[in-house]
Amino acid sequence: MCVGRYKYHSFYYLLYNAGEPKKKRRKKEHSYALLLAYQGKRYCGMQVQKDQPTVEGELFKAMAQCGYIPEEDIFSPIRFSFQRAARTDRSVSAARQMCSMRLFLENHENFLKTATGELNKHLPDDVRVLGVRRAIRTFTAHRDCDKRTYSYTLPTFAFARPDELTTSKYRISEISIADLNDVLAMYKGTHNFFNYTSGKLVSFYRTLS
């Protein structure tokens, strides 16, 4: 009798609910690490700004176009816990820049497979996503970064002596290069760099290799 009642109710449930749409898969929040590279020449730094071209501005617009974030979050990255390992200024480029974020997505596995290609379709040629990986829940690119590598390029006439002519034909001498390297070598190792900071850091000690 119980079995018959079960079949009876199941039949009418299927009859009256056959036309109802299936429930959408619930979106789940996951943490991700995104590796970025960009040429900063035409940008006013990395950090997103309204009315200014920035690297993050291009990235967030691409993310919105792909449906990874709502359009209203483009200028509010705190809403998806976005962090970058290091902030770069106007015209500064990055060969490798690590970013972290938390996203609500319906299909996590598909995102990992396709996000790099989909984002690059919507990004300008001077901003490229190199890869996306799942991260642990507590990962943040800024806090968990334990090392940063910087490369500075400048014309050699910046090191010319006051009495030297610095026309376009100027080339620094081997002796001057050796003297410069001797001075720069003094910064190697662990030192207190208080005089090079705003004075608001937790620690002023840094190690240069």
Short mmCIF file of C-alpha atoms in Angstrom, two decimals:
data_model
loop_
_atom_site.label_atom_id
_atom_site.label_comp_id
_atom_site.label_asym_id
_atom_site.label_seq_id
_atom_site.Cartn_x
_atom_site.Cartn_y
_atom_site.Cartn_z
CA MET A 1 0.00 0.00 0.00
CA CYS A 2 2.78 2.40 0.87
CA VAL A 3 4.58 1.55 -2.35
CA GLY A 4 1.41 2.20 -4.34
CA ARG A 5 0.93 5.60 -2.69
CA TYR A 6 4.54 6.49 -3.43
CA LYS A 7 4.09 5.64 -7.11
CA TYR A 8 0.78 7.51 -7.18
CA HIS A 9 2.31 10.72 -5.79
CA SER A 10 5.40 10.38 -7.98
CA PHE A 11 3.21 10.10 -11.09
CA TYR A 12 1.29 13.29 -10.33
CA TYR A 13 4.48 15.12 -9.33
CA LEU A 14 6.01 14.34 -12.71
CA LEU A 15 2.75 15.18 -14.50
CA TYR A 16 2.32 18.63 -12.99
CA ASN A 17 6.02 19.60 -12.79
CA ALA A 18 7.22 18.34 -16.15
CA GLY A 19 7.16 21.82 -17.65
CA GLU A 20 9.02 23.57 -14.83
CA PRO A 21 12.54 24.73 -15.64
CA LYS A 22 15.38 22.99 -13.87
CA LYS A 23 17.09 24.88 -11.10
CA LYS A 24 20.31 26.55 -12.12
CA ARG A 25 23.53 25.22 -10.69
CA ARG A 26 24.44 27.22 -7.60
CA LYS A 27 27.46 29.46 -8.02
CA LYS A 28 30.36 28.70 -5.69
CA GLU A 29 33.09 31.07 -4.57
CA HIS A 30 36.69 30.02 -5.22
CA SER A 31 40.08 31.69 -4.87
CA TYR A 32 42.24 32.06 -7.96
CA ALA A 33 45.78 33.12 -8.84
CA LEU A 34 46.20 34.92 -12.16
CA LEU A 35 49.59 35.59 -13.78
CA LEU A 36 49.69 38.77 -15.84
CA ALA A 37 52.21 40.48 -18.13
CA TYR A 38 51.91 43.96 -19.61
CA GLN A 39 53.69 46.80 -21.34
CA GLY A 40 52.88 49.88 -19.31
CA LYS A 41 53.85 52.61 -21.77
CA ARG A 42 50.33 53.88 -22.46
CA TYR A 43 48.87 53.31 -18.98
CA CYS A 44 48.65 55.53 -15.92
CA GLY A 45 49.85 52.74 -13.67
CA MET A 46 48.39 49.36 -12.83
CA GLN A 47 45.75 50.25 -10.23
CA VAL A 48 42.28 50.92 -11.63
CA GLN A 49 41.21 54.57 -11.85
CA LYS A 50 38.11 56.19 -13.25
CA ASP A 51 38.70 58.26 -16.41
CA GLN A 52 42.33 57.06 -16.70
CA PRO A 53 43.73 54.17 -18.76
CA THR A 54 45.14 51.52 -16.40
CA VAL A 55 46.17 47.88 -16.63
CA GLU A 56 43.60 46.77 -14.06
CA GLY A 57 40.93 48.75 -15.87
CA GLU A 58 41.56 46.72 -19.03
CA LEU A 59 41.68 43.45 -17.07
CA PHE A 60 38.44 44.12 -15.19
CA LYS A 61 36.59 45.16 -18.34
CA ALA A 62 37.67 41.90 -19.97
CA MET A 63 36.52 39.95 -16.91
CA ALA A 64 33.12 41.64 -17.06
CA GLN A 65 32.80 40.93 -20.79
CA CYS A 66 33.52 37.26 -20.08
CA GLY A 67 30.90 37.20 -17.33
CA TYR A 68 33.38 36.54 -14.51
CA ILE A 69 32.41 39.69 -12.56
CA PRO A 70 29.42 42.07 -12.71
CA GLU A 71 30.00 45.23 -14.75
CA GLU A 72 29.40 47.39 -11.67
CA ASP A 73 32.42 45.78 -9.98
CA ILE A 74 34.93 47.09 -12.55
CA PHE A 75 35.82 50.06 -10.34
CA SER A 76 35.26 48.19 -7.06
CA PRO A 77 37.79 45.31 -7.06
CA ILE A 78 37.41 44.95 -3.30
CA ARG A 79 34.08 43.23 -4.03
CA PHE A 80 35.91 40.23 -5.47
CA SER A 81 38.94 40.52 -3.14
CA PHE A 82 41.36 41.49 -5.91
CA GLN A 83 45.02 41.91 -4.91
CA ARG A 84 48.25 42.36 -6.86
CA ALA A 85 51.73 41.33 -5.71
CA ALA A 86 53.17 44.76 -6.53
CA ARG A 87 51.67 48.01 -7.78
CA THR A 88 53.40 49.62 -10.75
CA ASP A 89 53.38 53.32 -11.65
CA ARG A 90 52.82 55.15 -14.92
CA SER A 91 54.60 53.62 -17.94
CA VAL A 92 56.12 50.78 -15.87
CA SER A 93 55.89 47.30 -17.41
CA ALA A 94 55.77 43.87 -15.81
CA ALA A 95 57.13 40.61 -17.21
CA ARG A 96 55.34 38.68 -14.46
CA GLN A 97 52.68 40.13 -12.13
CA MET A 98 50.78 37.84 -9.78
CA CYS A 99 47.17 38.69 -8.91
CA SER A 100 44.63 37.03 -6.64
CA MET A 101 40.83 37.17 -6.51
CA ARG A 102 37.72 35.36 -5.31
CA LEU A 103 35.02 34.69 -7.91
CA PHE A 104 31.50 33.25 -7.88
CA LEU A 105 31.30 30.93 -10.88
CA GLU A 106 28.85 28.29 -12.07
CA ASN A 107 31.51 26.11 -13.72
CA HIS A 108 34.82 26.24 -11.90
CA GLU A 109 36.54 23.55 -13.98
CA ASN A 110 35.59 25.17 -17.29
CA PHE A 111 36.88 28.52 -16.03
CA LEU A 112 40.31 27.06 -15.32
CA LYS A 113 40.47 25.55 -18.80
CA THR A 114 39.24 28.53 -20.81
CA ALA A 115 39.83 31.73 -18.80
CA THR A 116 43.30 32.49 -20.19
CA GLY A 117 42.18 32.33 -23.81
CA GLU A 118 38.85 34.06 -23.24
CA LEU A 119 40.39 36.98 -21.34
CA ASN A 120 43.11 37.50 -23.95
CA LYS A 121 40.43 37.76 -26.65
CA HIS A 122 39.07 40.86 -24.91
CA LEU A 123 42.39 42.35 -23.76
CA PRO A 124 44.57 44.73 -25.79
CA ASP A 125 47.82 43.35 -27.19
CA ASP A 126 49.92 45.07 -24.50
CA VAL A 127 48.16 43.22 -21.65
CA ARG A 128 48.32 39.41 -21.56
CA VAL A 129 47.06 36.78 -19.14
CA LEU A 130 49.70 34.04 -18.90
CA GLY A 131 47.75 31.59 -16.78
CA VAL A 132 45.05 31.01 -14.15
CA ARG A 133 45.21 28.51 -11.29
CA ARG A 134 43.06 27.55 -8.32
CA ALA A 135 44.45 28.92 -5.04
CA ILE A 136 43.87 28.12 -1.39
CA ARG A 137 41.10 30.14 0.25
CA THR A 138 43.46 32.35 2.28
CA PHE A 139 45.83 33.22 -0.60
CA THR A 140 46.38 36.91 -1.38
CA ALA A 141 49.00 37.97 -3.92
CA HIS A 142 50.22 40.97 -1.91
CA ARG A 143 50.51 39.38 1.53
CA ASP A 144 51.93 36.06 0.35
CA CYS A 145 54.55 37.56 -1.97
CA ASP A 146 57.97 36.84 -0.43
CA LYS A 147 60.18 38.27 -3.19
CA ARG A 148 60.02 40.88 -5.95
CA THR A 149 62.46 41.38 -8.81
CA TYR A 150 62.82 44.79 -10.46
CA SER A 151 64.78 45.78 -13.57
CA TYR A 152 65.54 49.44 -14.27
CA THR A 153 66.55 50.73 -17.70
CA LEU A 154 68.00 54.21 -18.12
CA PRO A 155 70.36 56.03 -20.49
CA THR A 156 74.03 55.82 -19.55
CA PHE A 157 74.49 59.60 -19.80
CA ALA A 158 72.71 59.73 -16.42
CA PHE A 159 76.04 58.55 -14.96
CA ALA A 160 78.22 60.95 -16.91
CA ARG A 161 80.59 63.20 -15.00
CA PRO A 162 79.69 66.92 -14.82
CA ASP A 163 82.58 67.85 -17.13
CA GLU A 164 81.67 65.28 -19.82
CA LEU A 165 79.68 66.13 -22.94
CA THR A 166 76.41 64.16 -23.14
CA THR A 167 75.33 64.31 -26.76
CA SER A 168 73.50 61.48 -28.51
CA LYS A 169 76.90 59.98 -29.34
CA TYR A 170 77.89 59.66 -25.69
CA ARG A 171 78.82 56.17 -24.49
CA ILE A 172 79.76 55.40 -20.92
CA SER A 173 83.33 54.17 -20.39
CA GLU A 174 84.25 50.77 -18.99
CA ILE A 175 85.89 52.49 -16.02
CA SER A 176 82.65 54.36 -15.18
CA ILE A 177 80.66 51.13 -15.40
CA ALA A 178 83.09 49.45 -13.00
CA ASP A 179 82.83 52.39 -10.57
CA LEU A 180 79.04 52.30 -10.77
CA ASN A 181 78.91 48.57 -10.06
CA ASP A 182 81.18 49.06 -7.03
CA VAL A 183 78.72 51.61 -5.62
CA LEU A 184 75.64 49.47 -6.34
CA ALA A 185 77.29 46.44 -4.72
CA MET A 186 77.14 48.30 -1.40
CA TYR A 187 73.36 47.80 -1.40
CA LYS A 188 73.56 44.02 -1.65
CA GLY A 189 72.62 42.04 1.44
CA THR A 190 70.24 42.94 4.26
CA HIS A 191 70.11 46.61 5.27
CA ASN A 192 67.87 49.17 6.94
CA PHE A 193 66.36 51.23 4.10
CA PHE A 194 64.43 53.67 6.31
CA ASN A 195 65.71 56.74 4.43
CA TYR A 196 64.29 55.34 1.17
CA THR A 197 60.74 54.93 2.51
CA SER A 198 57.77 57.01 3.65
CA GLY A 199 58.52 55.94 7.23
CA LYS A 200 55.20 54.10 7.60
CA LEU A 201 56.31 50.51 7.01
CA VAL A 202 56.26 47.76 9.63
CA SER A 203 59.89 46.87 8.85
CA PHE A 204 62.51 48.87 6.98
CA TYR A 205 64.88 45.96 6.44
CA ARG A 206 65.15 44.52 2.97
CA THR A 207 67.46 41.98 1.35
CA LEU A 208 68.88 42.71 -2.11
CA SER A 209 70.68 40.03 -4.09
#
